[in-house]
Amino acid sequence: MTTRSDQIEAFDRLLTIMDELREQCPWDKKQTLQTLRHLTIEETYELGDAILDNDFEEIKKELGDLLLHIVFYAKIGSETNDFDIADVANGICEKLINRHPHIYGDVKVKDEEDVKRNWETIKLKEGKKSVLEGVPNSLPALVKANRIQEKVAGVGFDWEKPEQVFEKLEEELAEFQDEVKAENRAKMEAEFGDVLFSMVNYARFLDINPENALERTNKKFIGRFQFLEKKAKEAGKSLKELSLAEMDVFWEEAKSTEY
């Protein structure tokens, strides 16, 4: 690993390059906070993929792309005299110090749950009107549900045991099935949402990240289905020409591989 002076030198090099690109490159000169936004979201998802794949080389590259975006935003902010990279760094430093009084103050904590509760309490003291203000509206619904539950749990609004959450899940499933039998489309959707919300809550109690779990299953399914497509092609058939029994044979074969 590099030394702290090497790290500072590397960051200074990036800042210098950003200055040069902003001044000399036609594309970089045109960018605004708004034009970079969707690219930043894309880069964040690419980092997420690399993390799920446990690919450290790709993680390093994607972190570099995100770091570039942070520096880019700060450069634009400095041009309008609103903020620069020092303001960004100092701002997060002050926030971390303020929200870790058990490290930088005299507050005592027993475990990470105490830390989470203190964090949410401090945010309210900073002027937040609701513990849910920090949940972005544009988050995907599954991620948002998880964050909502984490936030409210941080101030004590939570179940005591996983068994209670599972009982709630079973209750929601029963209510969903009642609406399915009644063929009430609007209520079916509402109850299905309750089922998903309860599943996310149960996953939280089991220390499972629902977004990661579902994405791993997506990747697993894609791998198995593409294996099935490959086998069908090798047999000289299209998928539509295969019977369900034939598909099942290939599917089971896929499950026995690394897919």
Short mmCIF file of N, CA and C in Angstrom, two decimals, residues 46-184:
data_model
loop_
_atom_site.label_atom_id
_atom_site.label_comp_id
_atom_site.label_asym_id
_atom_site.label_seq_id
_atom_site.Cartn_x
_atom_site.Cartn_y
_atom_site.Cartn_z
N GLU A 46 -22.40 0.60 -11.75
CA GLU A 46 -21.27 -0.21 -12.21
C GLU A 46 -20.38 -0.61 -11.04
N LEU A 47 -20.20 0.30 -10.09
CA LEU A 47 -19.45 -0.04 -8.88
C LEU A 47 -20.18 -1.13 -8.10
N GLY A 48 -21.50 -1.01 -8.01
CA GLY A 48 -22.29 -2.01 -7.32
C GLY A 48 -22.14 -3.39 -7.95
N ASP A 49 -22.12 -3.45 -9.29
CA ASP A 49 -21.92 -4.73 -9.98
C ASP A 49 -20.56 -5.33 -9.63
N ALA A 50 -19.54 -4.48 -9.65
CA ALA A 50 -18.18 -4.96 -9.36
C ALA A 50 -18.08 -5.49 -7.94
N ILE A 51 -18.77 -4.84 -7.01
CA ILE A 51 -18.75 -5.29 -5.62
C ILE A 51 -19.44 -6.64 -5.49
N LEU A 52 -20.58 -6.81 -6.16
CA LEU A 52 -21.28 -8.09 -6.12
C LEU A 52 -20.44 -9.21 -6.71
N ASP A 53 -19.67 -8.87 -7.75
CA ASP A 53 -18.80 -9.86 -8.38
C ASP A 53 -17.50 -10.09 -7.61
N ASN A 54 -17.30 -9.28 -6.57
CA ASN A 54 -16.08 -9.37 -5.76
C ASN A 54 -14.83 -9.21 -6.62
N ASP A 55 -14.94 -8.34 -7.64
CA ASP A 55 -13.86 -8.10 -8.59
C ASP A 55 -13.09 -6.84 -8.15
N PHE A 56 -12.00 -7.03 -7.43
CA PHE A 56 -11.29 -5.90 -6.84
C PHE A 56 -10.65 -4.99 -7.89
N GLU A 57 -10.25 -5.55 -9.01
CA GLU A 57 -9.67 -4.72 -10.07
C GLU A 57 -10.73 -3.78 -10.63
N GLU A 58 -11.94 -4.31 -10.85
CA GLU A 58 -13.04 -3.47 -11.35
C GLU A 58 -13.51 -2.49 -10.28
N ILE A 59 -13.51 -2.92 -9.03
CA ILE A 59 -13.90 -2.02 -7.93
C ILE A 59 -12.97 -0.81 -7.91
N LYS A 60 -11.67 -1.07 -8.06
CA LYS A 60 -10.69 0.02 -8.08
C LYS A 60 -10.98 0.99 -9.22
N LYS A 61 -11.26 0.45 -10.41
CA LYS A 61 -11.53 1.29 -11.58
C LYS A 61 -12.80 2.11 -11.39
N GLU A 62 -13.85 1.47 -10.90
CA GLU A 62 -15.12 2.16 -10.73
C GLU A 62 -15.05 3.22 -9.63
N LEU A 63 -14.28 2.95 -8.58
CA LEU A 63 -14.07 3.97 -7.55
C LEU A 63 -13.36 5.18 -8.15
N GLY A 64 -12.43 4.92 -9.06
CA GLY A 64 -11.75 6.02 -9.73
C GLY A 64 -12.71 6.86 -10.55
N ASP A 65 -13.65 6.18 -11.24
CA ASP A 65 -14.64 6.92 -12.02
C ASP A 65 -15.52 7.79 -11.12
N LEU A 66 -15.92 7.24 -9.97
CA LEU A 66 -16.74 8.01 -9.04
C LEU A 66 -15.96 9.18 -8.43
N LEU A 67 -14.69 8.91 -8.12
CA LEU A 67 -13.86 9.98 -7.57
C LEU A 67 -13.71 11.12 -8.58
N LEU A 68 -13.59 10.76 -9.85
CA LEU A 68 -13.52 11.78 -10.89
C LEU A 68 -14.78 12.64 -10.88
N HIS A 69 -15.93 12.00 -10.72
CA HIS A 69 -17.18 12.75 -10.72
C HIS A 69 -17.24 13.71 -9.52
N ILE A 70 -16.77 13.25 -8.37
CA ILE A 70 -16.76 14.12 -7.19
C ILE A 70 -15.89 15.34 -7.43
N VAL A 71 -14.71 15.11 -7.98
CA VAL A 71 -13.79 16.21 -8.29
C VAL A 71 -14.40 17.13 -9.34
N PHE A 72 -15.09 16.52 -10.32
CA PHE A 72 -15.72 17.30 -11.40
C PHE A 72 -16.79 18.23 -10.83
N TYR A 73 -17.67 17.69 -9.98
CA TYR A 73 -18.72 18.51 -9.37
C TYR A 73 -18.10 19.66 -8.56
N ALA A 74 -17.05 19.34 -7.80
CA ALA A 74 -16.41 20.36 -6.98
C ALA A 74 -15.77 21.45 -7.85
N LYS A 75 -15.22 21.04 -8.98
CA LYS A 75 -14.61 22.02 -9.90
C LYS A 75 -15.67 22.97 -10.43
N ILE A 76 -16.81 22.43 -10.82
CA ILE A 76 -17.91 23.27 -11.31
C ILE A 76 -18.38 24.21 -10.20
N GLY A 77 -18.48 23.67 -8.98
CA GLY A 77 -18.90 24.49 -7.85
C GLY A 77 -17.94 25.64 -7.58
N SER A 78 -16.65 25.38 -7.79
CA SER A 78 -15.65 26.43 -7.54
C SER A 78 -15.75 27.54 -8.59
N GLU A 79 -16.17 27.20 -9.80
CA GLU A 79 -16.29 28.19 -10.87
C GLU A 79 -17.43 29.17 -10.63
N THR A 80 -18.41 28.75 -9.86
CA THR A 80 -19.53 29.63 -9.52
C THR A 80 -19.38 30.21 -8.11
N ASN A 81 -18.22 29.92 -7.49
CA ASN A 81 -17.92 30.39 -6.14
C ASN A 81 -18.92 29.90 -5.09
N ASP A 82 -19.50 28.71 -5.33
CA ASP A 82 -20.42 28.12 -4.37
C ASP A 82 -19.71 27.19 -3.39
N PHE A 83 -18.78 26.40 -3.89
CA PHE A 83 -18.00 25.49 -3.04
C PHE A 83 -16.85 24.93 -3.87
N ASP A 84 -15.83 24.40 -3.18
CA ASP A 84 -14.76 23.71 -3.89
C ASP A 84 -14.47 22.39 -3.18
N ILE A 85 -13.44 21.68 -3.62
CA ILE A 85 -13.18 20.34 -3.09
C ILE A 85 -12.81 20.39 -1.60
N ALA A 86 -12.19 21.47 -1.17
CA ALA A 86 -11.85 21.61 0.26
C ALA A 86 -13.13 21.75 1.09
N ASP A 87 -14.10 22.50 0.57
CA ASP A 87 -15.38 22.64 1.27
C ASP A 87 -16.07 21.28 1.39
N VAL A 88 -16.01 20.50 0.31
CA VAL A 88 -16.64 19.18 0.30
C VAL A 88 -15.98 18.28 1.35
N ALA A 89 -14.65 18.24 1.33
CA ALA A 89 -13.92 17.37 2.26
C ALA A 89 -14.09 17.83 3.71
N ASN A 90 -13.98 19.13 3.94
CA ASN A 90 -14.13 19.63 5.31
C ASN A 90 -15.56 19.45 5.81
N GLY A 91 -16.51 19.57 4.90
CA GLY A 91 -17.90 19.39 5.29
C GLY A 91 -18.17 17.98 5.81
N ILE A 92 -17.67 16.97 5.09
CA ILE A 92 -17.90 15.60 5.53
C ILE A 92 -17.08 15.30 6.79
N CYS A 93 -15.91 15.92 6.92
CA CYS A 93 -15.11 15.73 8.14
C CYS A 93 -15.87 16.24 9.36
N GLU A 94 -16.44 17.43 9.25
CA GLU A 94 -17.19 18.01 10.38
C GLU A 94 -18.41 17.18 10.71
N LYS A 95 -19.08 16.67 9.67
CA LYS A 95 -20.26 15.83 9.91
C LYS A 95 -19.87 14.56 10.65
N LEU A 96 -18.79 13.91 10.22
CA LEU A 96 -18.35 12.67 10.86
C LEU A 96 -17.95 12.90 12.31
N ILE A 97 -17.26 14.00 12.57
CA ILE A 97 -16.86 14.32 13.95
C ILE A 97 -18.09 14.57 14.82
N ASN A 98 -19.04 15.33 14.28
CA ASN A 98 -20.24 15.68 15.04
C ASN A 98 -21.11 14.45 15.32
N ARG A 99 -21.15 13.52 14.37
CA ARG A 99 -22.03 12.37 14.52
C ARG A 99 -21.35 11.15 15.15
N HIS A 100 -20.11 11.32 15.58
CA HIS A 100 -19.41 10.26 16.30
C HIS A 100 -18.93 10.78 17.66
N PRO A 101 -19.86 11.22 18.50
CA PRO A 101 -19.45 11.75 19.80
C PRO A 101 -18.82 10.69 20.71
N HIS A 102 -19.03 9.41 20.37
CA HIS A 102 -18.40 8.34 21.15
C HIS A 102 -16.92 8.21 20.80
N ILE A 103 -16.49 8.86 19.72
CA ILE A 103 -15.07 8.87 19.32
C ILE A 103 -14.46 10.23 19.63
N TYR A 104 -15.20 11.29 19.28
CA TYR A 104 -14.66 12.64 19.43
C TYR A 104 -15.28 13.42 20.59
N GLY A 105 -16.02 12.74 21.43
CA GLY A 105 -16.62 13.38 22.60
C GLY A 105 -16.62 12.43 23.78
N ASP A 106 -17.54 12.64 24.69
CA ASP A 106 -17.56 11.83 25.92
C ASP A 106 -18.77 10.89 25.99
N VAL A 107 -19.45 10.68 24.87
CA VAL A 107 -20.60 9.78 24.83
C VAL A 107 -20.14 8.33 24.87
N LYS A 108 -20.83 7.50 25.63
CA LYS A 108 -20.50 6.08 25.73
C LYS A 108 -21.52 5.26 24.93
N VAL A 109 -21.05 4.26 24.20
CA VAL A 109 -21.93 3.36 23.46
C VAL A 109 -21.56 1.92 23.76
N LYS A 110 -22.56 1.03 23.66
CA LYS A 110 -22.33 -0.39 23.90
C LYS A 110 -22.03 -1.13 22.61
N ASP A 111 -22.73 -0.76 21.54
CA ASP A 111 -22.60 -1.51 20.29
C ASP A 111 -23.01 -0.63 19.11
N GLU A 112 -23.05 -1.25 17.92
CA GLU A 112 -23.36 -0.49 16.72
C GLU A 112 -24.80 0.03 16.71
N GLU A 113 -25.70 -0.66 17.42
CA GLU A 113 -27.08 -0.20 17.48
C GLU A 113 -27.17 1.14 18.22
N ASP A 114 -26.36 1.29 19.27
CA ASP A 114 -26.30 2.58 19.97
C ASP A 114 -25.78 3.67 19.04
N VAL A 115 -24.80 3.31 18.22
CA VAL A 115 -24.23 4.28 17.27
C VAL A 115 -25.30 4.74 16.28
N LYS A 116 -26.09 3.79 15.77
CA LYS A 116 -27.14 4.13 14.80
C LYS A 116 -28.20 5.04 15.44
N ARG A 117 -28.59 4.72 16.67
CA ARG A 117 -29.60 5.54 17.35
C ARG A 117 -29.07 6.96 17.59
N ASN A 118 -27.82 7.06 18.02
CA ASN A 118 -27.22 8.38 18.24
C ASN A 118 -27.18 9.18 16.94
N TRP A 119 -26.84 8.49 15.85
CA TRP A 119 -26.72 9.12 14.53
C TRP A 119 -28.03 9.80 14.16
N GLU A 120 -29.14 9.07 14.28
CA GLU A 120 -30.45 9.62 13.90
C GLU A 120 -30.87 10.74 14.84
N THR A 121 -30.58 10.60 16.12
CA THR A 121 -30.92 11.64 17.10
C THR A 121 -30.16 12.92 16.80
N ILE A 122 -28.88 12.79 16.49
CA ILE A 122 -28.05 13.96 16.18
C ILE A 122 -28.56 14.66 14.92
N LYS A 123 -28.98 13.88 13.92
CA LYS A 123 -29.49 14.47 12.68
C LYS A 123 -30.72 15.34 12.96
N LEU A 124 -31.58 14.88 13.87
CA LEU A 124 -32.76 15.67 14.22
C LEU A 124 -32.35 16.96 14.92
N LYS A 125 -31.31 16.88 15.75
CA LYS A 125 -30.81 18.08 16.43
C LYS A 125 -30.20 19.06 15.44
N GLU A 126 -29.72 18.55 14.31
CA GLU A 126 -29.11 19.41 13.28
C GLU A 126 -30.15 20.16 12.47
N GLY A 127 -31.44 19.87 12.71
CA GLY A 127 -32.49 20.60 12.01
C GLY A 127 -33.38 19.75 11.14
N LYS A 128 -33.10 18.46 11.05
CA LYS A 128 -33.97 17.58 10.28
C LYS A 128 -35.34 17.51 10.96
N LYS A 129 -36.41 17.63 10.18
CA LYS A 129 -37.75 17.58 10.74
C LYS A 129 -38.24 16.14 10.88
N SER A 130 -37.66 15.23 10.10
CA SER A 130 -38.08 13.83 10.14
C SER A 130 -36.87 12.94 9.93
N VAL A 131 -36.87 11.79 10.58
CA VAL A 131 -35.76 10.85 10.38
C VAL A 131 -35.77 10.31 8.96
N LEU A 132 -36.89 10.48 8.26
CA LEU A 132 -36.99 9.95 6.89
C LEU A 132 -36.59 10.96 5.83
N GLU A 133 -36.19 12.16 6.25
CA GLU A 133 -35.78 13.18 5.28
C GLU A 133 -34.56 12.76 4.47
N GLY A 134 -33.74 11.91 5.08
CA GLY A 134 -32.50 11.52 4.40
C GLY A 134 -32.68 10.40 3.39
N VAL A 135 -33.92 9.94 3.16
CA VAL A 135 -34.17 8.89 2.18
C VAL A 135 -34.52 9.54 0.84
N PRO A 136 -33.66 9.45 -0.17
CA PRO A 136 -33.93 10.11 -1.46
C PRO A 136 -35.19 9.57 -2.13
N ASN A 137 -35.99 10.46 -2.70
CA ASN A 137 -37.21 10.05 -3.38
C ASN A 137 -36.93 9.20 -4.60
N SER A 138 -35.77 9.40 -5.22
CA SER A 138 -35.47 8.71 -6.47
C SER A 138 -34.84 7.33 -6.28
N LEU A 139 -34.69 6.88 -5.03
CA LEU A 139 -34.15 5.54 -4.80
C LEU A 139 -35.09 4.48 -5.38
N PRO A 140 -34.53 3.39 -5.92
CA PRO A 140 -35.38 2.27 -6.32
C PRO A 140 -36.20 1.79 -5.13
N ALA A 141 -37.43 1.33 -5.39
CA ALA A 141 -38.37 1.02 -4.31
C ALA A 141 -37.82 0.02 -3.30
N LEU A 142 -37.11 -1.02 -3.78
CA LEU A 142 -36.59 -2.03 -2.86
C LEU A 142 -35.54 -1.44 -1.93
N VAL A 143 -34.65 -0.65 -2.47
CA VAL A 143 -33.61 0.00 -1.67
C VAL A 143 -34.25 1.01 -0.71
N LYS A 144 -35.25 1.73 -1.21
CA LYS A 144 -35.92 2.74 -0.37
C LYS A 144 -36.61 2.08 0.82
N ALA A 145 -37.28 0.95 0.58
CA ALA A 145 -37.96 0.25 1.68
C ALA A 145 -36.96 -0.14 2.77
N ASN A 146 -35.79 -0.63 2.35
CA ASN A 146 -34.76 -1.03 3.30
C ASN A 146 -34.25 0.16 4.10
N ARG A 147 -34.02 1.28 3.42
CA ARG A 147 -33.51 2.47 4.10
C ARG A 147 -34.55 3.05 5.06
N ILE A 148 -35.83 3.05 4.64
CA ILE A 148 -36.89 3.54 5.52
C ILE A 148 -36.91 2.75 6.82
N GLN A 149 -36.83 1.44 6.69
CA GLN A 149 -36.88 0.57 7.87
C GLN A 149 -35.66 0.76 8.75
N GLU A 150 -34.50 0.93 8.14
CA GLU A 150 -33.28 1.18 8.92
C GLU A 150 -33.39 2.50 9.68
N LYS A 151 -33.93 3.51 9.00
CA LYS A 151 -34.04 4.83 9.61
C LYS A 151 -34.95 4.81 10.83
N VAL A 152 -36.15 4.24 10.67
CA VAL A 152 -37.10 4.27 11.80
C VAL A 152 -36.64 3.35 12.93
N ALA A 153 -35.93 2.28 12.57
CA ALA A 153 -35.39 1.40 13.61
C ALA A 153 -34.35 2.13 14.45
N GLY A 154 -33.67 3.08 13.81
CA GLY A 154 -32.64 3.85 14.51
C GLY A 154 -33.16 4.70 15.64
N VAL A 155 -34.49 4.97 15.62
CA VAL A 155 -35.08 5.75 16.71
C VAL A 155 -36.04 4.88 17.54
N GLY A 156 -35.87 3.56 17.41
CA GLY A 156 -36.61 2.65 18.27
C GLY A 156 -37.93 2.13 17.74
N PHE A 157 -38.33 2.54 16.53
CA PHE A 157 -39.59 2.04 15.95
C PHE A 157 -39.29 0.75 15.21
N ASP A 158 -39.38 -0.37 15.94
CA ASP A 158 -38.94 -1.63 15.36
C ASP A 158 -39.54 -2.80 16.12
N TRP A 159 -39.49 -3.97 15.52
CA TRP A 159 -39.88 -5.20 16.19
C TRP A 159 -38.75 -5.63 17.13
N GLU A 160 -39.08 -6.50 18.06
CA GLU A 160 -38.07 -6.95 19.02
C GLU A 160 -37.36 -8.21 18.55
N LYS A 161 -38.09 -9.11 17.85
CA LYS A 161 -37.52 -10.39 17.45
C LYS A 161 -37.84 -10.70 15.99
N PRO A 162 -36.96 -11.45 15.33
CA PRO A 162 -37.23 -11.85 13.94
C PRO A 162 -38.52 -12.65 13.80
N GLU A 163 -38.85 -13.44 14.82
CA GLU A 163 -40.07 -14.26 14.76
C GLU A 163 -41.31 -13.39 14.61
N GLN A 164 -41.30 -12.22 15.22
CA GLN A 164 -42.45 -11.32 15.11
C GLN A 164 -42.59 -10.79 13.69
N VAL A 165 -41.46 -10.53 13.06
CA VAL A 165 -41.46 -10.02 11.69
C VAL A 165 -41.96 -11.10 10.73
N PHE A 166 -41.55 -12.34 10.99
CA PHE A 166 -41.98 -13.44 10.14
C PHE A 166 -43.49 -13.67 10.27
N GLU A 167 -44.01 -13.53 11.48
CA GLU A 167 -45.45 -13.65 11.69
C GLU A 167 -46.20 -12.56 10.92
N LYS A 168 -45.63 -11.35 10.90
CA LYS A 168 -46.23 -10.25 10.14
C LYS A 168 -46.21 -10.57 8.66
N LEU A 169 -45.11 -11.15 8.20
CA LEU A 169 -45.00 -11.54 6.79
C LEU A 169 -46.07 -12.56 6.43
N GLU A 170 -46.27 -13.56 7.28
CA GLU A 170 -47.29 -14.58 7.03
C GLU A 170 -48.68 -13.94 7.00
N GLU A 171 -48.90 -12.97 7.88
CA GLU A 171 -50.18 -12.25 7.91
C GLU A 171 -50.42 -11.50 6.61
N GLU A 172 -49.37 -10.84 6.12
CA GLU A 172 -49.49 -10.08 4.87
C GLU A 172 -49.70 -11.02 3.68
N LEU A 173 -49.05 -12.17 3.69
CA LEU A 173 -49.24 -13.14 2.62
C LEU A 173 -50.68 -13.64 2.58
N ALA A 174 -51.25 -13.89 3.75
CA ALA A 174 -52.64 -14.35 3.83
C ALA A 174 -53.59 -13.29 3.29
N GLU A 175 -53.33 -12.02 3.65
CA GLU A 175 -54.17 -10.93 3.17
C GLU A 175 -54.05 -10.78 1.66
N PHE A 176 -52.85 -10.99 1.15
CA PHE A 176 -52.64 -10.92 -0.30
C PHE A 176 -53.42 -12.03 -1.00
N GLN A 177 -53.36 -13.24 -0.47
CA GLN A 177 -54.08 -14.36 -1.07
C GLN A 177 -55.59 -14.13 -1.04
N ASP A 178 -56.09 -13.49 0.01
CA ASP A 178 -57.52 -13.18 0.09
C ASP A 178 -57.93 -12.27 -1.07
N GLU A 179 -57.09 -11.28 -1.37
CA GLU A 179 -57.41 -10.35 -2.46
C GLU A 179 -57.25 -11.01 -3.83
N VAL A 180 -56.30 -11.95 -3.93
CA VAL A 180 -56.15 -12.71 -5.18
C VAL A 180 -57.42 -13.50 -5.45
N LYS A 181 -57.94 -14.16 -4.42
CA LYS A 181 -59.18 -14.93 -4.56
C LYS A 181 -60.36 -14.03 -4.90
N ALA A 182 -60.34 -12.82 -4.33
CA ALA A 182 -61.43 -11.87 -4.59
C ALA A 182 -61.27 -11.17 -5.94
N GLU A 183 -60.09 -11.35 -6.56
CA GLU A 183 -59.78 -10.75 -7.87
C GLU A 183 -59.93 -9.24 -7.86
N ASN A 184 -59.54 -8.65 -6.73
CA ASN A 184 -59.57 -7.19 -6.62
C ASN A 184 -58.19 -6.66 -6.97
#
